[in-house]
C-alpha cells in the first residue's frame, strides 16, 4: 500500500475551489499511520485563518493500481467538426 499526503490549497473556507498538491508519500503496511501522525503537526503550523481554508489529507493508493506514467494514453480520434 502507498499513502500520499495531499495538501488542499483552497481559495476560501468553502473549499470548493482547491488545488491539490502531493506533499509526501509512504509505502508499506504502516504507511497510513505514518501519514496520519504527520497531519496534526502540519495543520497546527498553519495560521488559524489558513486552517479554515487549507487542509492536509492522507489518501491511500492500492499498489495494484498502475501509476500514472504506466497507464495507456487515450487514442487520438481524427475528427473534424464543422459549423
Coordinates of C-alpha atoms in Angstrom, one line a residue:
X1 CA 0.0 0.0 0.0
X2 CA 1.1 3.5 -0.8
X3 CA -0.2 6.6 1.0
X4 CA 0.1 10.1 -0.3
X5 CA 0.0 13.2 1.9
X6 CA -2.0 15.7 -0.1
X7 CA -2.3 19.5 0.6
X8 CA -5.5 21.1 -0.5
X9 CA -4.7 24.8 -1.2
X10 CA -8.2 26.4 -1.3
X11 CA -9.3 29.9 -2.3
X12 CA -11.7 30.3 0.6
X13 CA -13.3 28.5 3.6
X14 CA -15.9 26.7 1.4
X15 CA -13.1 24.6 0.0
X16 CA -14.9 24.4 -3.3
X17 CA -12.0 25.9 -5.4
X18 CA -8.9 24.0 -4.4
X19 CA -5.6 23.0 -5.9
X20 CA -4.2 19.6 -4.8
X21 CA -0.5 19.2 -4.2
X22 CA 1.2 16.0 -3.4
X23 CA 3.4 16.8 -0.4
X24 CA 4.9 13.4 0.7
X25 CA 4.3 9.6 0.4
X26 CA 4.9 6.5 2.3
X27 CA 4.8 2.8 1.3
X28 CA 4.3 -0.3 3.4
X29 CA 1.9 -1.8 5.9
X30 CA 2.1 1.2 8.3
X31 CA 2.1 3.9 5.7
X32 CA -1.3 5.3 6.6
X33 CA -0.3 5.5 10.3
X34 CA 2.9 7.4 9.4
X35 CA 0.9 9.9 7.3
X36 CA -1.8 10.3 10.0
X37 CA 1.0 11.1 12.5
X38 CA 2.3 14.0 10.4
X39 CA -1.0 15.7 9.7
X40 CA -1.8 17.2 13.1
X41 CA 1.6 18.9 13.3
X42 CA 1.3 20.3 9.8
X43 CA -2.2 21.5 10.5
X44 CA -1.1 23.2 13.7
X45 CA 1.6 25.0 11.8
X46 CA -1.0 26.8 9.7
X47 CA -2.4 30.1 10.9
X48 CA -5.9 30.0 12.3
X49 CA -7.3 31.6 9.1
X50 CA -5.5 29.2 6.9
X51 CA -6.7 26.2 8.9
X52 CA -10.2 27.1 7.8
X53 CA -9.2 27.3 4.1
X54 CA -6.5 24.7 3.6
X55 CA -6.2 21.1 4.8
X56 CA -3.9 18.0 4.7
X57 CA -5.3 14.6 3.7
X58 CA -3.9 11.1 3.7
X59 CA -5.0 9.2 0.6
X60 CA -4.5 5.5 0.1
X61 CA -3.5 4.2 -3.3
X62 CA -3.6 0.4 -3.7
X63 CA -0.3 -0.9 -5.1
X64 CA -2.2 -2.9 -7.6
X65 CA -3.2 0.3 -9.4
X66 CA -0.9 1.3 -12.2
X67 CA 1.0 4.5 -11.8
X68 CA 0.0 7.4 -14.0
X69 CA 3.1 7.1 -16.2
X70 CA 2.4 3.4 -16.9
X71 CA -1.2 3.9 -17.9
X72 CA -2.1 3.7 -21.5
X73 CA -2.7 7.1 -23.1
X74 CA -6.1 7.6 -24.8
X75 CA -6.1 7.1 -28.6
X76 CA -6.3 10.2 -30.7
X77 CA -9.5 10.3 -32.7
X78 CA -9.2 12.2 -36.0
X79 CA -12.5 14.0 -36.4
X80 CA -13.4 17.4 -37.8
X81 CA -16.3 19.4 -36.6
X82 CA -17.9 21.9 -38.9
X83 CA -20.3 24.7 -38.0

